[in-house]
């Protein structure tokens, strides 16, 4: 027995009528509607439904869970009519749709080219945005223009957060943009003289009117801070699900720093813990050891040569409020910081990082330490060492420790038998800003000249302090980066490369700059993705429609201190999507002729879009 989950007719799109049926057997069935010409049949009546195609959805989604269709929608894009299927496991599948005329034979691959994207874990509901646009004329009457939202066909995919599904105007490719909004249970288009291109959305018990801008993504949520406060550091506390935020403000007595617990969804401040007078916070991190998550801070005291390493716990305080109408007492949960222990260090504690769960690394001046926590919740020194200059960065991955020297760049250390051992170091001196370990033998860093670089050690047979590691990748960002952090901006799922092979998503490196930018850096597959994109970058740098407007040489601009190598400019390469089909074909032809890649335009576009989806 087949249980029908959703039925989507799209007779208004195709000249031949079809019906989509999603079943509980994780299948999508396509039926052709045949109208009879018999005198006994009603005019235009349905005489039969012929099964044209059956698609097993379990083979298309690489994610675990129920691959049962939850909703289906057909979007008639100008260049790529598509069928979208939202699954119960949080995946969205798109099919390319063929246009079939009434006198044509129905092919067995009416729906082809499936592309799967994981949007979350909740069932996906698809809402087609097709309300007419409303505007007002000078006489005050209402005019229906008959267009879609903002003049184009689009849809909303409702999961943990809403996603806007639309077609790019230049290339006709289908794109997804996440909207920074709370969970939406239902949405529809809304038009009025004051808001001609709006949405009306139901979120929890609230009805909201939302306006989508065509030129910007709504992917940022802003929380106001007091006018006299400036945020310096922020980390996520996994046990409580709250943000730990450090701020400072100027008062008549000098700079006052504090630590706050903030709700990441509402921006509510639960508690504020003030530090000592004229004490500045330099570092903030979380350390999970023995099943407990500690908030660790490093500070410096003004007009002294000492700093503090302080550990806090985030505790939940449940208070009882007033009586309700039923006579019951209300209970309210609050969060607060409870100081556990501290240690005094000879200098500003610039860096604090956990290492292998049971150790905590900290640095002050040119020295760095490894601490452990005793049963009495006291910090005990396990190991100590020093570099030649100020330590500005510490990172840890598996058994390797990265120490960033302010002038000698990146150094790789190990901790063995309560001692630090230097393994190898960067071959070039740099004015380092920050460094980050991606794995035991690969590190990335940035300097004060706006350069981004990576180091990779390959020879594991000879490890001596005299060994230096050459630069593996280099790229001039032209902006001074303050920190490097691992992270992700999207729900990550599996994707397919240009040859159809499934690949897991990788972490990205986030780099905030002094100018206020946030740069996302993604590690590419050197065997395929990097080769194609590097070749494409070189072709675009000499193409008339994409080369720098002032005629500057792209490679020279990105090679300020040393030659650019191993890095692709994502913003520059993404210009390929805005070119005309003729220009795209010309560039791909040049690629195949110069590098013997054997690619098509669609393969290059799919590669660029798959990488953009990881970041956006």
XYZ file of C-alpha atoms in Angstrom:
616
model
C 0.000 0.000 0.000
C 1.338 3.418 -0.960
C 0.752 6.241 1.491
C 0.720 9.666 -0.161
C 2.781 12.316 1.584
C 2.549 15.197 -0.852
C 1.084 15.804 -4.266
C 2.323 18.616 -6.504
C 0.569 19.233 -9.837
C 2.386 21.476 -12.272
C 0.102 21.570 -15.277
C 0.623 25.322 -15.492
C 4.302 24.853 -16.300
C 4.510 21.975 -18.775
C 2.505 21.624 -21.915
C 2.034 18.001 -20.905
C 0.500 17.398 -17.477
C 2.314 15.500 -14.718
C 1.865 14.823 -11.016
C 4.590 14.339 -8.397
C 3.925 11.971 -5.500
C 6.228 11.487 -2.524
C 5.748 8.258 -0.564
C 6.682 6.857 2.838
C 8.856 4.305 1.039
C 11.482 7.067 0.471
C 10.580 7.383 -3.195
C 9.482 10.121 -5.566
C 7.026 8.996 -8.272
C 6.234 10.922 -11.468
C 2.941 10.229 -13.236
C 1.880 11.482 -16.664
C -1.727 12.650 -16.845
C -3.469 11.397 -19.984
C -6.724 13.142 -20.911
C -9.288 11.083 -22.803
C -11.080 11.994 -26.026
C -13.942 9.539 -25.556
C -17.495 10.830 -25.636
C -18.194 9.113 -22.328
C -15.363 10.932 -20.559
C -15.912 14.452 -19.246
C -14.389 17.241 -21.267
C -10.785 17.558 -20.192
C -11.260 14.722 -17.694
C -8.454 12.479 -16.492
C -8.646 8.993 -18.003
C -5.370 7.513 -16.719
C -2.204 8.104 -14.737
C 0.873 6.502 -16.300
C 3.945 5.984 -14.107
C 6.875 7.648 -15.883
C 9.708 7.640 -13.367
C 10.437 6.395 -9.843
C 13.400 7.854 -7.943
C 14.814 6.234 -4.793
C 15.709 9.128 -2.512
C 17.843 7.135 -0.069
C 20.584 6.830 -2.681
C 20.654 10.604 -3.216
C 21.042 11.780 0.391
C 24.319 10.903 2.096
C 22.948 11.945 5.507
C 21.436 9.510 7.974
C 17.770 9.809 8.883
C 14.375 9.535 7.264
C 14.620 10.178 3.513
C 10.842 10.589 3.275
C 9.601 13.524 1.169
C 8.058 16.175 3.378
C 7.226 18.739 0.691
C 7.708 19.291 -3.044
C 7.672 22.428 -5.163
C 8.246 23.235 -8.826
C 9.950 26.533 -9.648
C 9.833 27.768 -13.217
C 13.142 29.573 -13.439
C 13.883 31.342 -16.718
C 16.903 29.201 -17.638
C 16.595 26.156 -15.382
C 13.126 24.872 -14.402
C 13.627 22.805 -11.286
C 11.814 20.460 -8.920
C 12.665 20.770 -5.222
C 12.022 18.020 -2.683
C 12.366 18.674 1.050
C 13.109 15.565 3.110
C 12.366 14.782 6.735
C 16.068 14.392 7.554
C 16.761 18.062 6.765
C 18.059 17.590 3.204
C 16.930 19.539 0.146
C 17.132 17.824 -3.258
C 16.897 19.672 -6.562
C 16.127 18.043 -9.941
C 16.431 19.569 -13.403
C 13.078 19.420 -15.189
C 12.613 18.811 -18.914
C 9.893 20.703 -20.793
C 7.692 18.186 -22.647
C 5.095 19.187 -25.199
C 1.797 17.363 -25.503
C 2.790 15.615 -28.751
C 6.182 14.438 -27.486
C 7.096 11.078 -26.005
C 7.725 11.210 -22.256
C 11.381 10.297 -21.480
C 12.330 8.035 -18.577
C 14.633 10.740 -17.176
C 12.112 13.561 -16.920
C 13.786 14.584 -13.655
C 17.581 14.481 -13.907
C 20.789 15.793 -12.342
C 19.899 15.523 -8.633
C 21.802 17.824 -6.281
C 21.503 17.329 -2.508
C 22.165 19.969 0.167
C 21.872 19.458 3.931
C 20.137 22.438 5.569
C 19.668 21.050 9.078
C 18.040 18.173 10.922
C 14.380 19.217 10.919
C 11.890 18.338 8.130
C 11.984 20.898 5.314
C 8.814 22.670 4.272
C 8.885 24.460 0.928
C 6.824 27.611 0.413
C 6.512 28.992 -3.102
C 6.705 32.784 -3.281
C 4.280 33.657 -6.033
C 2.028 36.432 -4.762
C 1.569 39.314 -7.220
C 3.516 42.485 -6.653
C 1.397 45.440 -5.534
C 2.170 49.077 -6.196
C 0.266 52.348 -6.020
C -0.390 54.779 -8.830
C -0.792 58.558 -8.320
C -4.585 58.174 -8.113
C -4.275 55.836 -5.143
C -5.569 52.738 -6.914
C -3.860 49.355 -6.565
C -2.047 47.891 -9.560
C -1.143 44.185 -9.714
C 1.966 43.674 -11.825
C 1.709 39.890 -11.745
C 5.366 39.408 -10.812
C 6.989 37.237 -8.178
C 8.822 38.361 -5.062
C 11.148 41.191 -6.131
C 10.208 40.374 -9.716
C 11.514 36.780 -9.829
C 10.392 33.260 -8.992
C 11.680 32.007 -5.654
C 10.803 29.898 -2.639
C 11.507 29.526 1.051
C 12.893 26.312 2.524
C 11.869 26.217 6.190
C 14.153 24.162 8.457
C 15.831 25.267 11.718
C 16.150 28.597 9.956
C 14.606 29.808 6.689
C 16.540 29.632 3.419
C 15.789 31.661 0.294
C 15.889 29.592 -2.926
C 16.252 31.719 -6.052
C 17.842 31.885 -9.497
C 20.848 34.093 -10.237
C 19.883 36.725 -12.800
C 23.069 36.555 -14.872
C 23.647 32.811 -15.212
C 20.292 31.321 -14.250
C 21.978 29.026 -11.708
C 20.003 28.089 -8.612
C 21.345 29.562 -5.355
C 20.474 29.306 -1.648
C 20.857 32.081 0.910
C 20.307 31.550 4.637
C 18.198 34.156 6.447
C 19.190 35.213 9.935
C 15.814 34.661 11.547
C 14.369 32.350 14.182
C 12.561 29.145 13.254
C 9.627 29.831 10.913
C 6.675 27.435 10.824
C 4.950 29.030 7.817
C 5.522 31.949 5.450
C 3.879 33.579 2.448
C 4.391 36.627 0.282
C 2.907 39.908 1.462
C 2.387 43.021 -0.640
C 1.201 46.479 0.296
C 1.834 50.005 -0.986
C 4.454 50.544 1.720
C 6.031 47.069 1.428
C 5.594 45.793 -2.123
C 8.112 42.919 -1.788
C 7.688 41.488 1.702
C 7.048 38.210 3.486
C 4.686 37.410 6.297
C 6.139 34.700 8.563
C 4.832 32.847 11.614
C 7.560 32.251 14.210
C 6.457 30.593 17.452
C 3.509 32.749 18.542
C 4.491 35.855 16.579
C 3.557 37.060 13.103
C 6.395 38.974 11.419
C 6.609 41.016 8.241
C 10.047 40.581 6.632
C 11.630 42.459 3.741
C 14.313 40.694 1.679
C 17.026 42.785 0.067
C 18.325 41.667 -3.307
C 21.905 42.861 -2.844
C 22.627 41.640 0.691
C 22.296 38.402 2.605
C 20.391 38.527 5.871
C 22.968 36.408 7.666
C 23.935 38.652 10.584
C 22.188 39.043 13.913
C 23.122 42.186 15.876
C 22.892 42.581 19.640
C 23.308 46.091 21.076
C 25.814 46.703 23.879
C 25.838 49.713 26.203
C 27.237 52.822 24.536
C 30.307 52.911 26.785
C 31.210 49.201 26.335
C 33.442 47.639 23.665
C 33.597 43.882 23.068
C 37.092 42.338 22.907
C 36.776 38.523 22.979
C 33.954 35.981 22.620
C 33.744 32.178 23.050
C 30.954 29.601 23.125
C 30.283 27.605 26.322
C 28.989 24.207 25.194
C 27.541 22.997 28.530
C 25.255 26.004 29.023
C 24.782 26.888 25.355
C 25.672 30.528 26.146
C 28.241 32.987 24.867
C 31.020 34.253 27.120
C 31.802 37.848 26.155
C 34.603 40.093 27.445
C 34.133 43.871 27.312
C 35.896 46.974 28.531
C 34.886 50.580 29.093
C 36.599 53.843 29.996
C 35.718 55.425 33.343
C 37.139 58.261 35.436
C 39.237 55.654 37.278
C 40.639 54.175 34.060
C 39.812 51.110 31.973
C 37.383 48.623 33.544
C 37.089 45.110 32.048
C 34.354 42.571 32.662
C 33.094 39.140 31.534
C 29.457 38.599 30.576
C 27.227 35.599 29.956
C 24.958 36.243 26.963
C 22.218 34.265 25.282
C 23.209 33.715 21.609
C 19.614 33.944 20.317
C 18.092 36.821 22.243
C 21.194 38.761 23.306
C 20.081 38.721 26.951
C 22.866 39.362 29.493
C 22.593 36.971 32.439
C 25.478 38.161 34.611
C 28.495 40.492 34.579
C 31.716 39.718 36.442
C 34.004 42.749 36.784
C 37.779 42.338 36.960
C 40.128 44.279 39.187
C 40.520 48.049 38.658
C 42.892 48.901 35.768
C 43.091 45.237 34.749
C 42.899 44.422 31.012
C 41.756 41.091 29.571
C 43.983 39.747 26.765
C 42.835 36.156 26.195
C 39.656 34.133 26.638
C 39.068 30.422 25.985
C 37.202 27.372 27.299
C 38.908 24.263 28.696
C 37.120 20.941 29.103
C 38.857 18.569 31.503
C 37.539 15.724 33.668
C 33.981 16.347 32.455
C 33.963 20.018 33.511
C 34.143 23.046 31.220
C 36.143 25.974 32.584
C 36.253 29.521 31.267
C 39.917 30.608 31.245
C 41.097 34.210 30.954
C 44.494 35.884 30.785
C 44.910 39.430 32.051
C 47.481 42.159 32.683
C 47.581 44.651 35.556
C 48.348 48.253 34.608
C 51.635 49.784 35.801
C 52.937 46.364 36.875
C 54.858 43.480 35.300
C 52.394 40.798 36.384
C 49.300 39.197 34.954
C 46.725 36.652 36.048
C 45.529 33.310 34.692
C 42.015 32.858 36.101
C 39.596 29.909 35.812
C 35.806 30.219 36.147
C 32.863 27.845 36.098
C 29.481 28.707 34.592
C 26.818 27.783 37.142
C 23.046 27.677 36.784
C 21.187 29.497 39.530
C 17.473 28.644 39.752
C 15.555 31.279 41.707
C 11.921 31.223 42.871
C 9.663 34.103 41.971
C 6.144 35.228 42.826
C 3.052 33.017 42.997
C 1.013 32.411 39.868
C -2.791 32.436 39.697
C -2.807 28.701 40.412
C -0.813 29.181 43.608
C 2.443 27.772 42.200
C 5.775 29.548 42.549
C 7.514 30.554 39.313
C 11.071 29.339 38.772
C 13.607 31.338 36.804
C 17.007 30.035 35.666
C 19.945 32.434 35.715
C 23.593 31.863 34.833
C 26.592 33.216 36.699
C 30.400 32.943 36.741
C 32.028 31.367 39.770
C 35.793 31.839 40.244
C 37.650 28.534 40.766
C 41.357 29.372 40.952
C 44.045 31.704 39.606
C 47.804 31.887 39.057
C 50.083 34.939 38.852
C 52.491 35.112 35.899
C 55.391 37.531 35.197
C 53.813 39.590 32.441
C 50.642 40.082 30.447
C 48.988 36.687 29.830
C 48.548 37.112 26.077
C 47.690 33.503 25.139
C 45.712 30.744 26.868
C 44.911 27.469 25.066
C 43.953 23.910 26.154
C 46.199 20.992 25.178
C 45.061 17.332 25.083
C 42.219 17.946 27.598
C 44.386 17.585 30.738
C 46.819 20.487 30.174
C 46.374 24.243 29.861
C 48.956 26.288 27.943
C 49.584 29.946 28.804
C 52.190 32.545 27.852
C 53.515 35.770 29.349
C 56.307 37.836 27.766
C 58.650 35.363 26.010
C 57.827 32.395 28.282
C 55.107 29.757 28.097
C 53.883 27.137 30.574
C 51.829 23.965 30.746
C 49.482 23.757 33.755
C 47.418 20.911 35.148
C 44.505 21.055 37.576
C 44.854 19.147 40.835
C 42.079 17.459 42.783
C 41.903 20.534 45.027
C 41.231 22.677 41.921
C 44.649 24.346 41.999
C 46.860 25.098 38.976
C 50.204 23.266 39.024
C 53.099 23.997 36.653
C 54.011 20.917 34.597
C 56.525 22.353 32.100
C 58.088 25.691 31.173
C 60.127 27.038 28.252
C 60.887 30.294 26.424
C 61.457 31.825 22.988
C 63.622 34.767 21.952
C 60.811 37.296 21.670
C 57.246 37.910 22.819
C 54.896 34.932 22.416
C 51.826 36.180 20.529
C 50.107 32.900 19.619
C 49.600 29.367 20.949
C 47.738 26.590 19.158
C 47.426 22.857 19.806
C 46.419 19.881 17.671
C 46.796 16.265 18.787
C 50.308 16.079 20.293
C 51.740 19.107 18.482
C 52.014 22.630 19.942
C 52.397 25.797 17.867
C 54.207 28.727 19.469
C 54.057 32.024 17.605
C 57.084 34.257 18.211
C 56.504 37.932 17.453
C 59.634 38.127 15.246
C 60.759 34.534 14.616
C 57.360 33.434 13.249
C 55.948 29.943 13.889
C 57.659 27.187 15.878
C 56.530 23.566 16.317
C 56.965 22.034 19.786
C 56.145 18.775 21.582
C 55.455 18.110 25.256
C 57.205 14.911 26.387
C 58.060 13.783 29.942
C 57.146 17.121 31.550
C 59.378 19.038 29.129
C 58.907 21.111 25.970
C 60.961 20.069 22.921
C 61.412 22.266 19.836
C 60.956 20.220 16.637
C 61.218 22.672 13.735
C 60.411 26.257 12.816
C 59.543 28.625 9.962
C 62.407 29.321 7.582
C 61.560 33.041 7.353
C 61.391 35.645 10.144
C 58.014 37.410 10.211
C 56.241 40.034 12.309
C 53.638 37.497 13.340
C 50.083 38.374 14.372
C 48.647 34.887 14.896
C 49.145 31.229 14.002
C 46.896 28.183 13.906
C 47.505 24.433 13.614
C 45.260 22.622 11.117
C 46.839 19.249 11.877
C 50.082 18.013 13.422
C 52.242 19.074 10.464
C 50.261 21.882 8.794
C 50.025 25.388 10.221
C 48.716 28.716 8.904
C 49.693 32.180 10.016
C 49.342 35.895 9.303
C 51.710 38.819 9.785
C 51.385 42.559 10.296
C 51.836 43.258 6.572
C 48.568 41.499 5.702
C 50.202 38.282 4.475
C 48.634 34.854 4.888
C 50.886 31.799 4.685
C 50.961 28.102 5.499
C 53.734 25.715 6.546
C 53.789 21.979 5.964
C 56.429 19.580 7.309
C 56.885 16.408 5.256
C 60.117 14.720 6.460
C 59.373 12.882 9.712
C 62.652 10.979 9.902
C 64.875 13.833 11.062
C 63.403 16.133 13.699
C 65.980 18.526 15.126
C 65.697 22.175 16.216
C 67.895 23.174 13.259
C 65.289 22.060 10.712
C 63.350 24.878 9.079
C 60.156 24.502 7.093
C 59.696 26.392 3.801
C 56.521 28.270 2.969
C 53.903 25.984 1.435
C 51.323 28.666 0.509
C 51.455 32.456 0.401
C 48.849 35.121 -0.376
C 48.776 38.849 0.384
C 45.365 39.753 1.830
C 46.269 43.477 1.912
C 44.553 43.704 5.308
C 46.116 43.131 8.725
C 44.544 40.066 10.343
C 44.218 40.086 14.133
C 43.285 36.450 14.809
C 42.869 33.101 13.061
C 40.126 30.748 14.227
C 38.557 27.516 13.001
C 34.834 27.615 12.368
C 31.927 27.278 9.986
C 29.250 29.657 8.776
C 26.773 27.059 7.486
C 25.272 23.701 8.268
C 27.855 21.420 6.733
C 26.980 18.348 4.731
C 28.554 16.227 2.053
C 29.000 17.534 -1.468
C 30.146 16.189 -4.817
C 33.246 17.175 -6.728
C 33.314 17.959 -10.449
C 33.544 14.242 -11.259
C 30.523 13.245 -9.151
C 32.434 11.810 -6.162
C 31.109 12.507 -2.689
C 33.305 14.569 -0.380
C 32.817 15.591 3.258
C 32.779 19.288 4.113
C 35.913 20.729 5.748
C 36.382 23.373 8.390
C 37.196 26.905 7.323
C 39.619 29.379 8.867
C 38.056 32.709 9.867
C 40.306 35.781 9.825
C 38.951 39.089 11.228
C 40.887 42.197 10.170
C 41.590 45.660 11.561
C 39.372 47.201 8.852
C 36.352 45.216 10.076
C 36.324 42.459 7.458
C 35.900 38.754 8.177
C 37.813 36.652 5.635
C 36.965 32.954 5.224
C 39.760 30.622 4.101
C 38.952 27.093 2.952
C 41.392 24.220 2.470
C 41.034 22.780 -1.047
C 41.753 19.371 -2.503
C 45.174 19.888 -4.163
C 44.662 17.126 -6.701
C 41.493 18.505 -8.312
C 39.907 21.677 -6.961
C 43.129 23.671 -6.565
C 44.376 22.798 -10.049
C 41.146 23.854 -11.747
C 40.687 27.055 -9.739
C 44.314 28.132 -10.104
C 44.068 27.763 -13.867
C 40.741 29.621 -13.882
C 42.248 32.427 -11.791
C 45.056 32.924 -14.299
C 42.603 33.034 -17.222
C 40.321 35.553 -15.493
C 43.258 37.822 -14.626
C 43.831 38.491 -18.351
C 40.168 38.457 -19.464
C 38.988 41.946 -20.437
C 35.718 41.725 -18.487
C 37.281 40.406 -15.246
C 40.821 41.763 -15.026
C 41.528 44.635 -12.533
C 39.966 47.898 -13.722
C 43.197 49.886 -13.392
C 45.175 47.314 -15.347
C 47.176 46.143 -12.327
C 48.719 42.707 -12.504
C 46.714 40.407 -10.222
C 49.604 38.089 -9.372
C 51.925 40.980 -8.515
C 49.295 42.568 -6.277
C 48.910 39.349 -4.267
C 52.692 38.794 -4.028
C 53.753 41.650 -1.774
C 56.567 39.970 0.207
C 57.044 36.722 -1.710
C 55.494 35.069 -4.800
C 51.855 34.033 -4.488
C 51.497 30.266 -4.451
C 48.919 27.660 -3.481
C 46.047 30.116 -2.796
C 43.001 31.046 -4.905
C 41.117 34.339 -4.521
C 37.500 33.205 -4.108
C 35.947 36.631 -4.748
C 37.980 37.011 -7.928
C 37.174 33.531 -9.259
C 33.448 33.938 -8.462
C 33.258 36.546 -11.223
C 33.029 33.597 -13.603
C 29.390 33.139 -12.516
C 28.505 36.676 -13.678
C 29.882 36.275 -17.194
C 27.728 35.595 -20.213
C 27.487 32.062 -21.560
C 29.712 32.972 -24.491
C 32.431 34.389 -22.251
C 32.232 31.359 -19.962
C 32.605 28.994 -22.914
C 35.590 30.985 -24.197
C 37.393 30.822 -20.829
C 36.717 27.105 -20.356
C 38.003 26.462 -23.871
C 41.228 28.284 -22.967
C 41.474 26.222 -19.776
C 41.197 22.955 -21.630
C 43.676 24.060 -24.288
C 46.362 25.280 -21.856
C 46.000 22.807 -18.973
C 44.361 19.788 -20.700
C 41.624 19.579 -18.057
C 38.744 18.390 -20.244
C 36.070 20.334 -18.344
C 32.692 21.695 -19.348
C 31.177 25.028 -18.338
C 28.676 23.302 -16.039
C 31.454 21.445 -14.218
C 33.358 24.671 -13.529
C 30.189 26.442 -12.349
C 29.273 23.504 -10.089
C 32.743 23.550 -8.524
C 32.589 27.281 -7.743
C 29.039 27.047 -6.364
C 29.852 24.045 -4.157
C 32.743 25.951 -2.573
C 30.613 29.083 -2.113
C 27.937 27.004 -0.379
C 30.477 25.789 2.185
C 31.240 29.350 3.218
C 27.851 31.039 2.763
